[in-house]
Amino acid sequence: MKIVFATNNKNKLSEIRGILGAGFEVVSLAEIGCNDDIPETGATLIDNAIQKAQYVFDKYGYSCFADDTGLEVDALGGEPGVHSARYAEGTDHDSNANMEKLLRKLGDNTNRKARFRTVIALLEKQENKEGGVGIATLHTFEGKVEGTIITEKRGNEGFGYDPIFMPEGYDKTFAELGIDMKNIISHRARAVKKLAGYLMKN
Ligand code: IMP
């Protein structure tokens, strides 16, 4: 079965390909010739994931899934949440600026509880005897990991907010735990496993 993952992120692609195995042909945006800057203007993670999957389905007619992730800090009312990639004003995926802003806003607050949440929207193409793009059904999957925000950066692996996020039950940050462990316990791994479970049953 051919299915598009609305990303060009190589780590995400190899993670899902590893979980799904040879029965599924998971292709990236580049592999279907899509070089568009797909809009992500939703107010929530799930809105954004649906928006990306819908864009690909409408334009190319393939079954497609898309993900969106946010870090939710309780003492900041759930910030940065859907704005995680561009939390520091005027930046785009600038991890250091984002972490600095987060640590500054949290200050010496003793409530450091936070979680990463990943949502995946899958648009599954339905048989369409009349031809054309047809319709798709929507399924959503979610994975989250609880943890705390520490007071200064630790570790060199991973990306994004990994150096300041310590998952519950561990005394190391995601950036210290490393990619192999992270791929087992992370928010994204949990959401991807749910998606894989669904795809393999259907
Ligand atoms: P995306 O939806 O996967 O692009 O994630 C949006 C933003 O959330 C990224 O730019 C990162 O700042 C942050 N983020 C997502 N996943 C992770 C993670 O596993 N570790 C740390 N930060 C992450």
Coordinates of N, CA and C and ligand atoms in Angstrom, one line a residue:
M1 N 0.8 -1.2 0.0 CA 0.0 0.0 0.0 C 0.9 1.3 0.0
K2 N 0.6 2.2 -0.9 CA 1.3 3.4 -1.0 C 0.7 4.5 -0.1
I3 N 1.4 5.1 0.7 CA 0.9 6.2 1.6 C 1.9 7.3 1.7
V4 N 1.4 8.5 1.6 CA 2.3 9.7 1.7 C 2.4 10.1 3.2
F5 N 3.6 10.4 3.6 CA 3.8 11.0 4.9 C 4.2 12.5 4.6
A6 N 3.3 13.4 5.0 CA 3.5 14.8 4.6 C 4.7 15.5 5.3
T7 N 5.9 15.0 5.0 CA 7.1 15.5 5.6 C 8.2 15.3 4.7
N8 N 9.3 16.0 4.9 CA 10.6 15.7 4.2 C 11.7 15.4 5.3
N9 N 11.2 15.2 6.6 CA 12.1 15.0 7.7 C 12.6 13.5 7.6
K10 N 13.9 13.4 7.4 CA 14.5 12.0 7.2 C 14.3 11.1 8.4
N11 N 14.5 11.7 9.6 CA 14.4 11.0 10.9 C 13.0 10.4 11.1
K12 N 12.0 11.3 10.8 CA 10.6 10.9 11.0 C 10.3 9.8 10.0
L13 N 10.8 9.9 8.7 CA 10.5 8.9 7.7 C 11.1 7.5 8.0
S14 N 12.4 7.5 8.5 CA 13.0 6.2 8.8 C 12.4 5.6 10.0
E15 N 11.9 6.4 11.0 CA 11.2 5.9 12.1 C 9.9 5.2 11.7
I16 N 9.1 5.8 10.9 CA 7.8 5.2 10.5 C 8.1 4.0 9.6
R17 N 9.0 4.1 8.7 CA 9.3 3.0 7.8 C 9.8 1.8 8.6
G18 N 10.6 2.0 9.7 CA 11.1 0.9 10.5 C 9.9 0.2 11.2
I19 N 9.0 1.0 11.7 CA 7.8 0.4 12.4 C 6.9 -0.3 11.5
L20 N 6.6 0.2 10.3 CA 5.6 -0.4 9.4 C 6.2 -1.5 8.6
G21 N 7.5 -1.6 8.4 CA 8.0 -2.7 7.6 C 7.7 -2.6 6.1
A22 N 8.0 -3.8 5.5 CA 8.0 -3.8 4.0 C 6.6 -3.7 3.4
G23 N 5.6 -4.0 4.1 CA 4.2 -4.1 3.6 C 3.7 -2.8 3.1
F24 N 4.3 -1.7 3.6 CA 3.8 -0.3 3.3 C 4.9 0.5 2.6
E25 N 4.5 1.2 1.5 CA 5.4 2.1 0.9 C 5.2 3.5 1.3
V26 N 5.9 3.9 2.3 CA 5.7 5.3 2.8 C 6.6 6.2 2.1
V27 N 6.0 7.2 1.4 CA 6.8 8.1 0.6 C 6.7 9.6 1.1
S28 N 7.7 10.3 0.9 CA 7.8 11.7 1.4 C 7.2 12.6 0.4
L29 N 7.1 13.9 0.8 CA 6.6 14.9 -0.1 C 7.5 15.0 -1.3
A30 N 8.8 15.1 -1.1 CA 9.7 15.2 -2.2 C 9.5 14.1 -3.2
E31 N 9.2 12.9 -2.7 CA 9.1 11.7 -3.6 C 7.8 11.7 -4.4
I32 N 6.8 12.5 -4.0 CA 5.7 12.7 -4.9 C 5.8 14.0 -5.7
G33 N 6.9 14.7 -5.6 CA 7.1 15.9 -6.4 C 6.5 17.1 -5.8
C34 N 6.2 17.0 -4.5 CA 5.6 18.2 -3.8 C 6.7 19.0 -3.1
N35 N 6.9 20.2 -3.6 CA 7.9 21.1 -3.0 C 7.2 22.3 -2.4
D36 N 5.9 22.2 -2.2 CA 5.2 23.4 -1.7 C 5.5 23.6 -0.2
D37 N 5.3 24.9 0.1 CA 5.4 25.2 1.5 C 3.9 25.1 2.1
I38 N 3.6 23.9 2.6 CA 2.2 23.6 2.9 C 1.8 24.5 4.1
P39 N 0.7 25.2 4.0 CA 0.3 26.0 5.1 C 0.0 25.3 6.4
E40 N 0.4 25.9 7.5 CA 0.1 25.3 8.9 C -0.4 26.5 9.7
T41 N -1.7 26.8 9.5 CA -2.3 28.0 10.1 C -3.3 27.7 11.1
G42 N -3.4 26.4 11.5 CA -4.4 26.0 12.5 C -4.2 26.5 13.9
A43 N -5.3 26.5 14.7 CA -5.2 27.0 16.0 C -4.8 25.9 17.0
T44 N -4.8 24.6 16.5 CA -4.4 23.5 17.4 C -3.5 22.6 16.6
L45 N -2.9 21.6 17.3 CA -2.1 20.6 16.7 C -2.9 19.8 15.7
I46 N -4.1 19.4 16.1 CA -4.8 18.5 15.2 C -5.3 19.3 13.9
D47 N -5.6 20.6 14.1 CA -6.0 21.4 12.9 C -4.9 21.4 11.9
N48 N -3.7 21.6 12.4 CA -2.5 21.7 11.5 C -2.2 20.4 10.8
A49 N -2.3 19.3 11.6 CA -2.1 18.0 11.0 C -3.1 17.7 9.9
I50 N -4.4 18.0 10.2 CA -5.4 17.7 9.2 C -5.2 18.6 8.0
Q51 N -4.8 19.9 8.2 CA -4.6 20.8 7.1 C -3.5 20.3 6.2
K52 N -2.4 19.8 6.7 CA -1.3 19.3 5.9 C -1.8 18.0 5.1
A53 N -2.5 17.1 5.8 CA -2.9 15.9 5.1 C -3.9 16.2 4.0
Q54 N -4.8 17.1 4.3 CA -5.8 17.5 3.4 C -5.2 18.1 2.1
Y55 N -4.2 18.9 2.3 CA -3.6 19.6 1.2 C -3.0 18.6 0.2
V56 N -2.4 17.6 0.7 CA -1.8 16.5 -0.1 C -2.8 15.7 -0.8
F57 N -3.9 15.3 0.0 CA -4.9 14.5 -0.6 C -5.6 15.2 -1.7
D58 N -6.0 16.5 -1.5 CA -6.7 17.3 -2.5 C -5.9 17.5 -3.8
K59 N -4.6 17.7 -3.6 CA -3.7 18.0 -4.8 C -3.3 16.7 -5.5
Y60 N -3.0 15.7 -4.8 CA -2.4 14.5 -5.4 C -3.2 13.2 -5.4
G61 N -4.3 13.2 -4.5 CA -5.2 12.1 -4.5 C -4.6 10.8 -3.8
Y62 N -3.6 10.9 -3.0 CA -3.0 9.8 -2.3 C -3.5 9.8 -0.9
S63 N -3.7 8.6 -0.3 CA -3.8 8.5 1.1 C -2.6 9.1 1.8
C64 N -2.8 9.8 2.9 CA -1.8 10.6 3.4 C -1.9 10.8 4.9
F65 N -0.8 10.9 5.6 CA -0.9 11.3 7.0 C 0.1 12.4 7.3
A66 N -0.2 13.2 8.3 CA 0.7 14.3 8.7 C 0.7 14.4 10.2
D67 N 1.8 14.9 10.7 CA 1.9 15.0 12.2 C 2.2 16.4 12.6
D68 N 1.9 16.7 13.8 CA 2.2 18.0 14.4 C 2.5 17.8 15.9
T69 N 3.5 18.5 16.4 CA 3.9 18.2 17.8 C 4.0 19.5 18.5
G70 N 3.7 19.5 19.8 CA 3.9 20.7 20.6 C 4.4 20.3 22.0
L71 N 5.1 21.3 22.7 CA 5.5 21.1 24.1 C 4.5 22.0 24.9
E72 N 3.9 21.3 25.9 CA 2.9 22.1 26.7 C 3.4 22.2 28.1
V73 N 3.6 23.4 28.5 CA 4.1 23.7 29.9 C 2.9 24.2 30.8
D74 N 2.7 23.4 31.8 CA 1.5 23.7 32.6 C 1.5 25.2 33.2
A75 N 2.7 25.6 33.8 CA 2.7 26.9 34.4 C 2.6 28.0 33.4
L76 N 2.7 27.7 32.1 CA 2.6 28.8 31.1 C 1.2 28.6 30.3
G77 N 0.3 27.9 31.0 CA -1.0 27.7 30.4 C -1.0 26.9 29.1
G78 N 0.0 26.0 29.0 CA 0.0 25.1 27.8 C 1.0 25.7 26.7
E79 N 1.5 26.8 26.9 CA 2.5 27.3 25.9 C 3.8 26.4 26.0
P80 N 4.6 26.4 24.9 CA 4.3 27.0 23.6 C 3.3 26.3 22.7
G81 N 3.0 25.0 23.0 CA 1.9 24.3 22.3 C 2.1 24.3 20.8
V82 N 1.0 24.8 20.2 CA 1.0 24.8 18.7 C 2.1 25.7 18.1
H83 N 2.6 26.6 19.0 CA 3.6 27.6 18.5 C 5.0 27.1 18.8
S84 N 5.2 25.9 19.1 CA 6.5 25.4 19.6 C 7.7 25.7 18.6
A85 N 7.4 25.6 17.3 CA 8.5 25.8 16.3 C 9.0 27.2 16.3
R86 N 8.0 28.1 16.5 CA 8.3 29.6 16.3 C 8.0 30.3 17.6
Y87 N 8.4 29.8 18.7 CA 8.0 30.4 20.0 C 8.7 31.7 20.2
A88 N 10.0 31.8 20.0 CA 10.8 33.1 20.1 C 10.4 33.9 18.9
E89 N 10.0 35.2 19.2 CA 9.5 36.0 18.1 C 10.5 36.2 17.0
G90 N 10.0 36.2 15.8 CA 10.8 36.5 14.6 C 11.7 35.3 14.2
T91 N 11.5 34.1 14.8 CA 12.4 33.0 14.5 C 11.6 31.9 13.9
D92 N 12.3 30.9 13.3 CA 11.7 29.7 12.8 C 12.6 28.5 13.1
H93 N 12.1 27.6 13.9 CA 12.9 26.5 14.3 C 14.3 26.8 14.9
D94 N 14.3 27.9 15.7 CA 15.6 28.3 16.3 C 15.5 27.8 17.8
S95 N 16.1 26.6 17.9 CA 15.9 25.8 19.2 C 16.4 26.6 20.4
N96 N 17.6 27.2 20.2 CA 18.2 27.9 21.4 C 17.4 29.1 21.8
A97 N 16.9 29.9 20.8 CA 16.1 31.0 21.1 C 14.8 30.6 21.8
N98 N 14.2 29.5 21.3 CA 12.9 29.0 21.8 C 13.1 28.5 23.3
M99 N 14.2 27.8 23.5 CA 14.5 27.3 24.9 C 14.8 28.5 25.8
E100 N 15.5 29.4 25.4 CA 15.8 30.6 26.2 C 14.6 31.3 26.6
K101 N 13.7 31.5 25.6 CA 12.4 32.2 26.0 C 11.6 31.4 27.0
L102 N 11.6 30.1 26.8 CA 10.8 29.3 27.7 C 11.4 29.3 29.1
L103 N 12.7 29.2 29.2 CA 13.3 29.2 30.6 C 13.2 30.6 31.2
R104 N 13.2 31.7 30.4 CA 13.0 33.0 30.9 C 11.6 33.2 31.5
K105 N 10.6 32.7 30.7 CA 9.2 32.9 31.1 C 8.9 32.0 32.4
L106 N 9.5 30.9 32.5 CA 9.3 30.0 33.6 C 10.0 30.6 34.9
G107 N 11.1 31.2 34.7 CA 11.9 31.8 35.8 C 12.1 30.7 36.8
D108 N 11.9 31.1 38.1 CA 12.1 30.1 39.2 C 10.8 29.4 39.7
N109 N 9.8 29.4 38.8 CA 8.6 28.8 39.1 C 8.8 27.3 39.5
T110 N 8.2 26.9 40.6 CA 8.5 25.5 41.0 C 7.6 24.5 40.3
N111 N 6.6 24.9 39.6 CA 5.8 24.0 38.8 C 6.4 23.9 37.5
R112 N 7.2 22.8 37.2 CA 7.9 22.6 36.0 C 7.3 21.5 35.1
K113 N 6.0 21.1 35.5 CA 5.4 20.0 34.7 C 5.1 20.4 33.2
A114 N 5.4 19.4 32.4 CA 5.2 19.7 30.9 C 5.0 18.4 30.2
R115 N 4.6 18.4 29.0 CA 4.5 17.2 28.2 C 4.7 17.6 26.7
F116 N 5.2 16.6 26.0 CA 5.2 16.7 24.5 C 4.0 15.9 24.1
R117 N 3.3 16.5 23.1 CA 2.1 15.8 22.5 C 2.3 15.8 21.0
T118 N 2.1 14.6 20.4 CA 2.1 14.5 18.9 C 0.8 14.1 18.5
V119 N 0.2 14.7 17.5 CA -1.0 14.2 16.9 C -0.7 13.8 15.4
I120 N -1.4 12.8 14.9 CA -1.2 12.4 13.6 C -2.6 12.4 13.0
A121 N -2.8 13.0 11.8 CA -4.1 12.9 11.0 C -3.8 12.0 9.8
L122 N -4.6 11.0 9.7 CA -4.5 10.1 8.5 C -5.8 10.3 7.6
L123 N -5.6 10.6 6.4 CA -6.7 10.7 5.4 C -6.6 9.4 4.5
E124 N -7.5 8.5 4.7 CA -7.5 7.3 3.9 C -8.4 7.4 2.7
K125 N -7.8 7.2 1.6 CA -8.6 7.3 0.3 C -9.6 6.2 0.2
Q126 N -10.8 6.5 -0.2 CA -11.9 5.5 -0.3 C -12.0 5.2 -1.8
E127 N -12.4 3.9 -2.1 CA -12.6 3.5 -3.5 C -13.6 4.5 -4.2
N128 N -13.2 4.9 -5.4 CA -14.1 5.8 -6.1 C -14.3 5.3 -7.5
K129 N -15.5 4.7 -7.7 CA -15.7 4.0 -9.0 C -15.9 5.1 -10.2
E130 N -16.2 6.3 -9.8 CA -16.4 7.3 -10.9 C -15.1 8.0 -11.3
G131 N -14.0 7.6 -10.7 CA -12.8 8.3 -11.1 C -12.6 9.6 -10.3
G132 N -11.5 10.3 -10.6 CA -11.3 11.6 -9.8 C -10.7 11.3 -8.5
V133 N -10.4 12.3 -7.7 CA -9.7 12.2 -6.5 C -10.6 11.4 -5.4
G134 N -11.9 11.6 -5.5 CA -12.8 10.9 -4.5 C -12.7 11.5 -3.1
I135 N -13.1 10.6 -2.2 CA -13.2 11.1 -0.8 C -12.2 10.3 0.1
A136 N -12.0 10.9 1.2 CA -11.1 10.2 2.2 C -11.7 10.2 3.6
T137 N -11.4 9.2 4.4 CA -11.9 9.2 5.7 C -10.8 9.6 6.7
L138 N -11.1 10.3 7.7 CA -10.1 10.9 8.7 C -10.0 10.0 9.9
H139 N -8.8 9.7 10.3 CA -8.5 9.0 11.5 C -7.4 9.8 12.2
T140 N -7.5 9.9 13.6 CA -6.5 10.7 14.3 C -5.8 9.8 15.4
F141 N -4.6 10.1 15.7 CA -3.8 9.3 16.7 C -3.0 10.3 17.5
E142 N -2.8 9.9 18.8 CA -2.1 10.9 19.6 C -1.1 10.1 20.5
G143 N 0.0 10.7 20.7 CA 1.0 10.2 21.7 C 1.5 11.3 22.6
K144 N 1.7 11.0 23.9 CA 2.3 12.1 24.7 C 3.2 11.5 25.7
V145 N 4.1 12.3 26.2 CA 5.0 11.9 27.2 C 5.1 13.0 28.2
E146 N 4.9 12.6 29.5 CA 4.9 13.6 30.6 C 6.4 13.8 31.1
G147 N 6.6 15.0 31.6 CA 8.0 15.2 32.1 C 8.1 16.6 32.8
T148 N 9.3 17.0 33.0 CA 9.5 18.3 33.6 C 10.5 19.2 32.8
I149 N 10.4 20.5 33.0 CA 11.4 21.4 32.4 C 12.5 21.7 33.4
I150 N 13.7 21.3 33.1 CA 14.8 21.6 34.0 C 15.3 23.0 33.9
T151 N 16.2 23.5 34.7 CA 16.5 24.9 34.7 C 17.6 25.3 33.8
E152 N 18.4 24.3 33.3 CA 19.4 24.7 32.3 C 19.5 23.5 31.3
K153 N 20.1 23.8 30.1 CA 20.2 22.8 29.1 C 21.2 21.7 29.4
R154 N 20.8 20.5 29.1 CA 21.7 19.3 29.3 C 21.7 18.4 28.2
G155 N 22.8 18.0 27.6 CA 22.9 17.0 26.6 C 23.0 17.6 25.2
N156 N 23.5 16.8 24.3 CA 23.8 17.3 22.9 C 23.0 16.6 21.8
E157 N 22.3 15.5 22.2 CA 21.6 14.8 21.1 C 20.2 15.4 20.9
G158 N 19.5 14.8 19.9 CA 18.1 15.2 19.6 C 18.0 16.6 19.0
F159 N 16.9 17.3 19.2 CA 16.7 18.6 18.6 C 15.6 19.3 19.4
G160 N 15.3 20.5 18.9 CA 14.2 21.3 19.6 C 14.4 21.5 21.1
Y161 N 13.4 21.1 21.9 CA 13.5 21.4 23.3 C 14.1 20.2 24.1
D162 N 14.7 19.3 23.4 CA 15.2 18.1 24.1 C 16.2 18.4 25.3
P163 N 17.1 19.4 25.2 CA 18.0 19.6 26.3 C 17.4 20.1 27.6
I164 N 16.1 20.5 27.5 CA 15.5 21.0 28.8 C 14.3 20.2 29.2
F165 N 14.1 19.1 28.5 CA 12.9 18.2 28.9 C 13.4 16.9 29.4
M166 N 13.0 16.6 30.7 CA 13.3 15.4 31.3 C 12.1 14.5 31.5
P167 N 12.0 13.4 30.7 CA 10.8 12.6 30.8 C 10.6 11.9 32.2
E168 N 9.3 11.8 32.6 CA 9.0 11.2 33.9 C 9.7 9.8 34.0
G169 N 10.3 9.5 35.2 CA 10.9 8.2 35.4 C 12.3 8.1 35.0
Y170 N 12.9 9.2 34.5 CA 14.3 9.2 34.0 C 15.0 10.4 34.7
D171 N 16.3 10.3 34.9 CA 17.1 11.4 35.5 C 17.9 12.1 34.4
K172 N 17.6 11.8 33.1 CA 18.3 12.5 32.0 C 17.3 13.2 31.1
T173 N 17.8 14.2 30.4 CA 17.0 14.9 29.4 C 16.9 14.0 28.2
F174 N 15.9 14.3 27.3 CA 15.9 13.7 26.0 C 17.2 13.8 25.3
A175 N 17.9 14.9 25.4 CA 19.1 15.2 24.7 C 20.3 14.3 25.3
E176 N 20.1 13.9 26.5 CA 21.1 13.0 27.1 C 20.8 11.5 26.9
L177 N 19.5 11.2 26.8 CA 19.1 9.8 26.6 C 19.4 9.3 25.3
G178 N 19.4 10.2 24.3 CA 19.9 9.7 22.9 C 18.7 9.2 22.1
I179 N 19.0 9.1 20.8 CA 17.9 8.8 19.8 C 17.3 7.5 20.0
D180 N 18.1 6.4 20.3 CA 17.6 5.1 20.4 C 16.5 5.0 21.5
M181 N 16.9 5.5 22.7 CA 15.9 5.5 23.8 C 14.7 6.4 23.5
K182 N 15.0 7.5 22.9 CA 13.9 8.5 22.6 C 12.9 7.9 21.6
N183 N 13.4 7.1 20.7 CA 12.5 6.5 19.7 C 11.6 5.4 20.3
I184 N 12.0 5.0 21.5 CA 11.1 4.0 22.1 C 10.1 4.7 23.0
I185 N 10.5 5.8 23.7 CA 9.5 6.3 24.7 C 8.9 7.6 24.3
S186 N 9.2 8.2 23.1 CA 8.8 9.5 22.9 C 7.3 9.6 22.5
H187 N 6.8 10.8 22.6 CA 5.4 11.2 22.1 C 5.2 10.7 20.7
R188 N 6.2 11.1 19.8 CA 6.0 10.7 18.4 C 6.0 9.2 18.2
A189 N 6.9 8.5 18.9 CA 7.0 7.0 18.8 C 5.6 6.5 19.2
R190 N 5.0 7.0 20.2 CA 3.7 6.5 20.7 C 2.6 6.7 19.7
A191 N 2.6 7.9 19.1 CA 1.6 8.2 18.1 C 1.8 7.4 16.9
V192 N 3.0 7.2 16.5 CA 3.4 6.5 15.3 C 3.0 5.0 15.4
K193 N 3.2 4.5 16.6 CA 2.8 3.1 16.9 C 1.3 2.9 16.8
K194 N 0.6 3.9 17.3 CA -0.9 3.8 17.1 C -1.3 3.8 15.7
L195 N -0.7 4.7 14.9 CA -1.0 4.7 13.5 C -0.6 3.4 12.8
A196 N 0.5 2.9 13.1 CA 1.0 1.6 12.5 C 0.1 0.5 12.9
G197 N -0.4 0.5 14.2 CA -1.3 -0.6 14.6 C -2.6 -0.5 13.8
Y198 N -3.1 0.7 13.5 CA -4.3 0.8 12.7 C -4.1 0.4 11.3
L199 N -3.0 0.9 10.7 CA -2.7 0.5 9.3 C -2.5 -1.0 9.1
M200 N -1.9 -1.6 10.0 CA -1.6 -3.0 9.9 C -2.8 -3.9 10.1
K201 N -3.8 -3.4 10.8 CA -5.1 -4.1 11.0 C -6.0 -3.9 9.8
N202 N -5.9 -2.8 9.0 CA -6.9 -2.5 8.0 C -6.3 -2.8 6.6
Ligands
IMP1 P1 6.9 19.3 14.4 O1 5.5 19.4 14.4 O2 7.5 17.9 14.5 O3 7.6 20.1 13.3 O4 7.4 20.0 15.8 C1 7.2 21.4 16.1 C2 8.2 21.9 17.0 O5 8.1 21.2 18.3 C3 9.7 21.6 16.6 O6 10.2 22.7 15.8 C4 10.4 21.5 17.9 O7 10.7 22.8 18.4 C5 9.4 20.9 18.8 N1 9.5 19.5 18.9 C6 8.8 18.5 18.2 N2 9.2 17.3 18.5 C7 10.2 17.5 19.4 C8 11.0 16.5 20.1 O8 10.9 15.3 20.0 N3 11.9 17.1 21.0 C9 12.1 18.4 21.2 N4 11.4 19.3 20.5 C10 10.4 18.8 19.7

